[in-house]
Short mmCIF file of C-alpha atoms and ligand atoms in Angstrom, two decimals:
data_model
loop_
_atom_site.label_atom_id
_atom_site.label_comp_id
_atom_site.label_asym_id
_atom_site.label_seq_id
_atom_site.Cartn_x
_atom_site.Cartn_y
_atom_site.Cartn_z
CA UNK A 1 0.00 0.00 0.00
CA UNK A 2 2.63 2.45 0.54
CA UNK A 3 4.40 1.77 -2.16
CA UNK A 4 1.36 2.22 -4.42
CA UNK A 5 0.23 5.57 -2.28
CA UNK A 6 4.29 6.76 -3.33
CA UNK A 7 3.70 5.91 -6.31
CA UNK A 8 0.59 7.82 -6.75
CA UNK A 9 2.36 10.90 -5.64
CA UNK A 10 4.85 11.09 -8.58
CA UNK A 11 2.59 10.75 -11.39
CA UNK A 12 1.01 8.25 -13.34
CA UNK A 13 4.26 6.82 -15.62
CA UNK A 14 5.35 5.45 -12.57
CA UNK A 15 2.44 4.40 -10.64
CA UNK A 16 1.93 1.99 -13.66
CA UNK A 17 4.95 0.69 -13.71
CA UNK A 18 4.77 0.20 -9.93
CA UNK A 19 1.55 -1.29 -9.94
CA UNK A 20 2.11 -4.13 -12.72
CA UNK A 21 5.46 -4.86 -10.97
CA UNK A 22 3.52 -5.66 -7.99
CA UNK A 23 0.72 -7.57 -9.93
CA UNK A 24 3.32 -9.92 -11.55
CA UNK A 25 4.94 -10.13 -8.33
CA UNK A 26 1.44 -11.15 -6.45
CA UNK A 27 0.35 -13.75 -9.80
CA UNK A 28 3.54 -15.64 -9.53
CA UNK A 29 3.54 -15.93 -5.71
CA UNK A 30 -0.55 -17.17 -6.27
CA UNK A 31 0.49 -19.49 -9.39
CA UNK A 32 3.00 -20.95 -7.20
CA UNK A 33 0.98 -21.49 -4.44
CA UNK A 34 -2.09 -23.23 -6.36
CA UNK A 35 0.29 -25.10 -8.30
CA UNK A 36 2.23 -26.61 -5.46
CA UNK A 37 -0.49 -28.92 -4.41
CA UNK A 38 -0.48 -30.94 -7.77
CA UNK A 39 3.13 -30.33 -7.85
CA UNK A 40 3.95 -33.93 -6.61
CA UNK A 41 1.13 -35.92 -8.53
CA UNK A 42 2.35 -34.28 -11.70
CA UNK A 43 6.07 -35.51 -11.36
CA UNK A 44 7.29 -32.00 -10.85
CA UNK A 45 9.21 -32.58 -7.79
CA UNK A 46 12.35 -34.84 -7.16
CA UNK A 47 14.93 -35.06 -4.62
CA UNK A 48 18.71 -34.48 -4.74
CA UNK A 49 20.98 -36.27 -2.76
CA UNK A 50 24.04 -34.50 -1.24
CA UNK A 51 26.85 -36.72 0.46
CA UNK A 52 28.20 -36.31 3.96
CA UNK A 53 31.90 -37.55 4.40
CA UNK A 54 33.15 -39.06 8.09
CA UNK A 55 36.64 -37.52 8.38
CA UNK A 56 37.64 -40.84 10.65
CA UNK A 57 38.26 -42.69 7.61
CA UNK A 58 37.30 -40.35 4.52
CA UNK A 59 33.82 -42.35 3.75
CA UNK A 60 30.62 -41.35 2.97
CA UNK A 61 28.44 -42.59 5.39
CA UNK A 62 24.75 -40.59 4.66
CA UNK A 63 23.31 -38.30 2.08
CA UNK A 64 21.01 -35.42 2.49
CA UNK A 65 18.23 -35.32 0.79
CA UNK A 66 16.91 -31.73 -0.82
CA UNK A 67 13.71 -31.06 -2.44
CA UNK A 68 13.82 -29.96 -6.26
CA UNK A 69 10.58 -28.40 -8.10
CA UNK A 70 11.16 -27.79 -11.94
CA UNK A 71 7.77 -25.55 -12.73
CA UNK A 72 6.44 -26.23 -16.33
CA UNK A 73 6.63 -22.64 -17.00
CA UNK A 74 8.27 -20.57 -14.05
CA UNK A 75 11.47 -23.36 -14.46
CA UNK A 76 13.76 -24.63 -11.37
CA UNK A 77 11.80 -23.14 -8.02
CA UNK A 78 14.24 -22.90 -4.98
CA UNK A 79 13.18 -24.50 -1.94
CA UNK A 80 14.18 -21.41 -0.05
CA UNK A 81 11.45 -19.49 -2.22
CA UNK A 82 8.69 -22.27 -1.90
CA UNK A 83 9.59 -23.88 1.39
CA UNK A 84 8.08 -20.67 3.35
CA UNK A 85 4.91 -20.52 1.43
CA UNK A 86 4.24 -24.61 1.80
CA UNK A 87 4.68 -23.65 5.36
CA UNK A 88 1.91 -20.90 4.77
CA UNK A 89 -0.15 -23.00 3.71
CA UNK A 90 0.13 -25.97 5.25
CA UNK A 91 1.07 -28.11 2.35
CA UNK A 92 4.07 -28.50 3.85
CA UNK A 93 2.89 -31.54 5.80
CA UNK A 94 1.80 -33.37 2.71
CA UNK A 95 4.75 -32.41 0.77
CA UNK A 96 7.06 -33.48 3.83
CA UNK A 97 5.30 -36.65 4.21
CA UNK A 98 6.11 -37.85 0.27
CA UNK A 99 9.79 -36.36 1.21
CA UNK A 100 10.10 -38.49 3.94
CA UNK A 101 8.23 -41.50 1.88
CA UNK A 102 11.01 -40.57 -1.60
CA UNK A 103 13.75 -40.39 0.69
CA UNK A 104 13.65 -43.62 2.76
CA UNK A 105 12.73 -45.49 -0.65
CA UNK A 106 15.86 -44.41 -2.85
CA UNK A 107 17.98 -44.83 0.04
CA UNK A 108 16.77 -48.68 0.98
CA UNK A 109 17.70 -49.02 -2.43
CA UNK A 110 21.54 -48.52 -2.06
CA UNK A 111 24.11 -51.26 -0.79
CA UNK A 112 26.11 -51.02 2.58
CA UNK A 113 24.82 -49.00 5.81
CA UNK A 114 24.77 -45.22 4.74
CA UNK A 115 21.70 -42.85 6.05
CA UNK A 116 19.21 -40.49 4.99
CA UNK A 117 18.83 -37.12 6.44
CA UNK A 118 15.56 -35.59 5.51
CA UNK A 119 15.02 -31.75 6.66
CA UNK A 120 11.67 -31.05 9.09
CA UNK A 121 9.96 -28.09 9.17
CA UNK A 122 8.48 -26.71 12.38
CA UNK A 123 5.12 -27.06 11.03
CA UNK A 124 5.61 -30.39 10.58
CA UNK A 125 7.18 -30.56 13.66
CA UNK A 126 4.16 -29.98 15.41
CA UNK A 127 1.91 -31.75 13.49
CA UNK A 128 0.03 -34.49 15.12
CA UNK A 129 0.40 -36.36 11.59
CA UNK A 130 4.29 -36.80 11.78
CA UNK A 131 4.92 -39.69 14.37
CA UNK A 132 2.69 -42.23 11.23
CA UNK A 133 4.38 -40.33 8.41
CA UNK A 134 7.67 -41.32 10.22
CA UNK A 135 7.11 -44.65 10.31
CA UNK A 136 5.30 -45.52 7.49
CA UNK A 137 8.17 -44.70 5.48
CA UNK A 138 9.99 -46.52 7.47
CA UNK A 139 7.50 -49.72 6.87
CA UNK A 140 6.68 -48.88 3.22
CA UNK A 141 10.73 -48.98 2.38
CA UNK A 142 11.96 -51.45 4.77
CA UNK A 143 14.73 -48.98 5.61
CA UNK A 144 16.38 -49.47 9.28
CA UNK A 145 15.26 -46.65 11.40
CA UNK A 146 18.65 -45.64 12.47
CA UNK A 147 19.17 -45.05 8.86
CA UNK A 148 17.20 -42.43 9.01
CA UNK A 149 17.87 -38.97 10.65
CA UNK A 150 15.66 -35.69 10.42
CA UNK A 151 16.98 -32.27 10.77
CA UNK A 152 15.50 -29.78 12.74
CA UNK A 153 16.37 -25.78 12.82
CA UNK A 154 17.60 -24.75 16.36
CA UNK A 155 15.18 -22.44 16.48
CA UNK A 156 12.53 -25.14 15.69
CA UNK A 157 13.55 -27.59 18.26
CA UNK A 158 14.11 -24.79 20.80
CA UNK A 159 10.97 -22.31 20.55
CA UNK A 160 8.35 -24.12 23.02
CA UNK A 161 10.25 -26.23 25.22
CA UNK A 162 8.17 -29.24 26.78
CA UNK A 163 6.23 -30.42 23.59
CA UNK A 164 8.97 -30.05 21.83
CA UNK A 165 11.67 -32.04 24.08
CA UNK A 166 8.49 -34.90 24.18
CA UNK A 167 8.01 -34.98 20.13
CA UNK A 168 11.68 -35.14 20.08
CA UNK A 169 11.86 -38.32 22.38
CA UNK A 170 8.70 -39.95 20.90
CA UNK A 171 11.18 -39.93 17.63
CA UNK A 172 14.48 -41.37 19.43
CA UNK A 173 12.02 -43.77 20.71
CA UNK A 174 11.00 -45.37 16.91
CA UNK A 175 15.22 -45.07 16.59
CA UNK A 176 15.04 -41.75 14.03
CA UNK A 177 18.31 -39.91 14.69
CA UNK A 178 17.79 -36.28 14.75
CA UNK A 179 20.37 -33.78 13.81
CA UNK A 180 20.09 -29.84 14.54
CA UNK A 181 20.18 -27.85 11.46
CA UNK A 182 22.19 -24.62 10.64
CA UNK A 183 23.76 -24.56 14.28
CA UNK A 184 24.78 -21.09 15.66
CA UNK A 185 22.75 -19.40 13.28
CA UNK A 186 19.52 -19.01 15.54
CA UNK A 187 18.80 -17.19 18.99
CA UNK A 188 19.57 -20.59 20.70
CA UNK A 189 22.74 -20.77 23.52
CA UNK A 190 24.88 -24.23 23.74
CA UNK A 191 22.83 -24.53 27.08
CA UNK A 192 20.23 -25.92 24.99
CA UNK A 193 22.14 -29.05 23.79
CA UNK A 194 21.77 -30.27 27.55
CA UNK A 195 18.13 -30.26 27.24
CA UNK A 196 17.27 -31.10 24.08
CA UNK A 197 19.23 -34.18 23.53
CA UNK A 198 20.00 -34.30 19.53
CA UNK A 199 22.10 -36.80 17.35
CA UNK A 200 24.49 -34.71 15.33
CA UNK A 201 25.14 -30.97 14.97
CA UNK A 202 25.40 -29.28 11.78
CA UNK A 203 27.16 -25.86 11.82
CA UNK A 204 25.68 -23.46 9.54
CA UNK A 205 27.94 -23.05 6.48
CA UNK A 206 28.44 -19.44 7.11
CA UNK A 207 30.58 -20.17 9.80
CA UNK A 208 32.57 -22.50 7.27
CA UNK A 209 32.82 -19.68 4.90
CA UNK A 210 34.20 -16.87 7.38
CA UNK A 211 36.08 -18.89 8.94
CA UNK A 212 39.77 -18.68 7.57
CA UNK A 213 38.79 -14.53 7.28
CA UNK A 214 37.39 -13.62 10.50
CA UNK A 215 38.98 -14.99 13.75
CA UNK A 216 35.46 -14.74 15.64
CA UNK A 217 33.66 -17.01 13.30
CA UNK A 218 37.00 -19.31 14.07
CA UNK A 219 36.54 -18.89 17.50
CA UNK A 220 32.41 -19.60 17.77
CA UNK A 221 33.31 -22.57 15.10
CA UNK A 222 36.10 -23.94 17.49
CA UNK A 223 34.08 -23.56 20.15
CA UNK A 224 30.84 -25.61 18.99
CA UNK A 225 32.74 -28.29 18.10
CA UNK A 226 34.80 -28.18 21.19
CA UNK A 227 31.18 -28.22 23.57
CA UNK A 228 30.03 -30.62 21.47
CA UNK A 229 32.83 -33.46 21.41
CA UNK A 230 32.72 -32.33 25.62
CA UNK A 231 28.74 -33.81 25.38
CA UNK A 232 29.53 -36.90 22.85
CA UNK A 233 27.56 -35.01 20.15
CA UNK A 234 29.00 -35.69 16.32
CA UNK A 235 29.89 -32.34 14.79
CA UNK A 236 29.27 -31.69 10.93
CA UNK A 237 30.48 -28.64 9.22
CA UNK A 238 28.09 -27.75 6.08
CA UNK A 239 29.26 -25.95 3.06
CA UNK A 240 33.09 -27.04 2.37
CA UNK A 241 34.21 -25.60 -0.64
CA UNK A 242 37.41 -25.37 -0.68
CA UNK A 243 40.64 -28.23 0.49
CA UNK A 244 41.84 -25.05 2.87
CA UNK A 245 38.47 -25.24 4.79
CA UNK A 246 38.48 -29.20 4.97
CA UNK A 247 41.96 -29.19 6.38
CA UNK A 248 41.10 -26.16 9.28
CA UNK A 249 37.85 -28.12 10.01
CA UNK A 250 39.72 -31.66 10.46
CA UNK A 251 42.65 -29.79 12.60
CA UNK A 252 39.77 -28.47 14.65
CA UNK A 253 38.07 -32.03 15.43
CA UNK A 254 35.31 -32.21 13.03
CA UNK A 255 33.75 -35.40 12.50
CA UNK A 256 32.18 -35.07 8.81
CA UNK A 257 31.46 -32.61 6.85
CA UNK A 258 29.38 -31.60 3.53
CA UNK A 259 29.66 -29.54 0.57
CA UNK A 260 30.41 -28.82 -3.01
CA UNK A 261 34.27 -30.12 -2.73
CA UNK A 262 32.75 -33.42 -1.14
CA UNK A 263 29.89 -33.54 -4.13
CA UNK A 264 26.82 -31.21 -4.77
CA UNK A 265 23.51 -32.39 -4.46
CA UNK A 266 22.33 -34.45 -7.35
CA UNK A 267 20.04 -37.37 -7.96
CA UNK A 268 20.80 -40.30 -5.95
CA UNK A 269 21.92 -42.60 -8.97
CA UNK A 270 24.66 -40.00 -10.12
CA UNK A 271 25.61 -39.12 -6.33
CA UNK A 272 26.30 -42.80 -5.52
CA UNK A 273 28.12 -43.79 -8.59
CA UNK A 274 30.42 -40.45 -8.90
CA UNK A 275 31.42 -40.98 -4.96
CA UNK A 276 34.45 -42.92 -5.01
CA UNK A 277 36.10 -40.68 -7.77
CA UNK A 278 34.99 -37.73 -5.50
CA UNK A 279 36.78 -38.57 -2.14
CA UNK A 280 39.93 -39.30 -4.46
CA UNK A 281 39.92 -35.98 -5.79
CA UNK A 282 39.49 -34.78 -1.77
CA UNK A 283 41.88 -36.88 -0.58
CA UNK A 284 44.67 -37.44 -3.14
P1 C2E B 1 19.79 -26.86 4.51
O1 C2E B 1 19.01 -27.99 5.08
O2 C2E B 1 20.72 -26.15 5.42
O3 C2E B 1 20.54 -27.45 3.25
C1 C2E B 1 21.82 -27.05 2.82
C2 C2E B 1 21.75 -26.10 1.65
O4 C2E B 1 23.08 -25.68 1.33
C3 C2E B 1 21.21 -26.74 0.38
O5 C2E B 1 20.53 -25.73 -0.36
C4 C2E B 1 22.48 -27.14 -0.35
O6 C2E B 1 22.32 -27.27 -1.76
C5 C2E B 1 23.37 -25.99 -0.01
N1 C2E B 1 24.79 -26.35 -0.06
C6 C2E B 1 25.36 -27.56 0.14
N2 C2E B 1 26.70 -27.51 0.03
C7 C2E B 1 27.00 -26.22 -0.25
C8 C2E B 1 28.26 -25.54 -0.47
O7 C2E B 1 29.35 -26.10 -0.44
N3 C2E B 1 28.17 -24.20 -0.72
C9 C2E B 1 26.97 -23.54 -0.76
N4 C2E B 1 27.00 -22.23 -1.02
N5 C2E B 1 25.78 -24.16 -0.56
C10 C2E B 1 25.81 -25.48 -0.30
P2 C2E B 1 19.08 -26.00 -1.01
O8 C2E B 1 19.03 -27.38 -1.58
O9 C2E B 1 18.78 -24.84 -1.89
O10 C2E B 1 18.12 -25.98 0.23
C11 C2E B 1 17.98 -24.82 0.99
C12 C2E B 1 17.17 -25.05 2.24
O11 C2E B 1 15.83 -25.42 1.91
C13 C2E B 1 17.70 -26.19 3.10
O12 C2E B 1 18.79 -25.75 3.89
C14 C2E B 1 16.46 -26.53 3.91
O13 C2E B 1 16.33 -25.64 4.97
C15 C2E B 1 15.37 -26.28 2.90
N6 C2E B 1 14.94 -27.57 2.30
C16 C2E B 1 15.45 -28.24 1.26
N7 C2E B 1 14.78 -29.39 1.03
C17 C2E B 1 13.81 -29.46 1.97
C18 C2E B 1 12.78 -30.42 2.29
O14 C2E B 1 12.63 -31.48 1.69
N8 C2E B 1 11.95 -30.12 3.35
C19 C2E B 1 12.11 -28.97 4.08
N9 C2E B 1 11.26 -28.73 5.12
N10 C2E B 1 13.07 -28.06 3.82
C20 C2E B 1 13.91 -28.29 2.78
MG1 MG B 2 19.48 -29.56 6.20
MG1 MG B 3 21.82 -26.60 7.02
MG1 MG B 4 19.99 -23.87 5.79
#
């Protein structure tokens, strides 16, 4: 409204302009929403698999798994554009649950031990629905439920303490690991990690990619992992680019980390196959 009331006040060229900018801006935002609950059913969406490398021994030992929408007409939608609205909406829950379902599947498919990670939103979180969508993937793929582990923001898993802490055990319980997403980016304190007992910690990337620049990103990076090999909590560092950043993160104690010099995300057919060429290049 105030954009439109500015643009009022300098004439009528630009209150136009203004105003179709803001219609094309409102139609795509309303296509996308109306066209995200066929999405699935129409074979629009697909996940890509991203690996996660133990630096113990230099093996994979899990993939994440990312949602991809490629829109007939609007082309590749990013879930950080379509994620929020789902949430909106609520179709995140159905969306979530055929993530979960897609996820489990591909992976049971694969040889040897590795995991799934599958990202949770808070609205899913709290829905009453998530405890059966858990588990029958589980049933429906005959994957191993400590193969697979959800991530949850910290800001999620630490905004309204006591349902959360019992939704997070009720998980544990069926033998889901659960890892805390994008660690050290939210208003959370380590205190937290005391209460809300979690399976892994991912540090954000940012921290990855300031590190070797800014001594206090070191310093908070250094200090996470330090707290969290102190508890007996696995620490993995998102977002390694570059061999400079692996070798900081392994002098520091990291246990595994994830990025484009490990392997981008990419269906789960390519990611598996291209692996042992990948960790050569790393490692060589
Ligand atoms: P996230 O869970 O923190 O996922 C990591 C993001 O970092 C992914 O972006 C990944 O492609 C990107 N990434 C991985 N390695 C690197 C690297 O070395 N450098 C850089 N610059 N980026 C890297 P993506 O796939 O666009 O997903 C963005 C976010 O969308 C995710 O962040 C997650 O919060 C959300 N998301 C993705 N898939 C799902 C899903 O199935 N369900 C839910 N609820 N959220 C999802
Ligand atoms: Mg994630
Ligand atoms: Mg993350
Ligand atoms: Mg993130």
């Amino acid at each position: 409204d105030m954009a439109l009331y500015e643009s009022k006040r300098h004439g009528r060229g630009r209150s136009s302009c203004y105003t179709r900018g803001m219609q094309e801006a409102v139609s795509e935002r309303v296509q996308i929403e109306t066209n995200m609950r066929t999405a699935i059913e129409r074979g629009e969406m697909h996940l890509a698999f991203q690996p996660v490398l133990a630096l113990t021994d230099d093996h994979v030992i899990g993939y994440e798994a990312l949602i991809r929408w490629d829109h007939p007409t609007l082309g590749a939608i990013s879930p950080v554009q379509f994620i929020p609205m789902a949430e909106e909406t609520g179709q995140i829950v159905p969306i979530g649950a055929w993530v979960l379902q897609e996820a489990c599947r591909q992976i049971a498919l694969l040889p040897g031990d590795v995991y799934v990670a599958v990202n949770v939103s808070p609205v899913q979180f709290r829905s009453p629905l998530l405890l059966s969508h858990l588990t029958q993937a589980l049933s429906q793929s005959g994957l191993p439920a400590h193969r697979l582990e959800i991530e949850l923001t910290e800001t999620a898993i630490v905004e309204d303490g006591s349902q959360i802490a019992t939704m997070l055990e009720a998980i544990r319980r069926l033998g889901v690991t659960v890892a805390m997403d994008d660690f050290g980016t939210g208003y959370s304190s380590l205190a937290h990690l005391r209460d809300f007992p979690v399976d892994r910690i991912k540090v954000d990337r940012s921290f990855v990619a300031t590190a070797e620049s800014d001594r206090h990103s070191m310093a908070v990076l250094e200090g996470i992992t330090h707290i969290a090999r102190a508890l007996g909590i696995p620490v993995l560092a998102e977002g390694v680019e570059t061999p400079s950043q692996l070798e900081l993160l392994r002098k520091i104690g990291c246990d595994a980390i994830q990025g484009y010099l490990v392997g981008r995300p990419e269906p789960l057919v390519r990611a598996a196959t291209s692996q042992p060429s990948t960790s050569q290049r790393v490692f060589a």
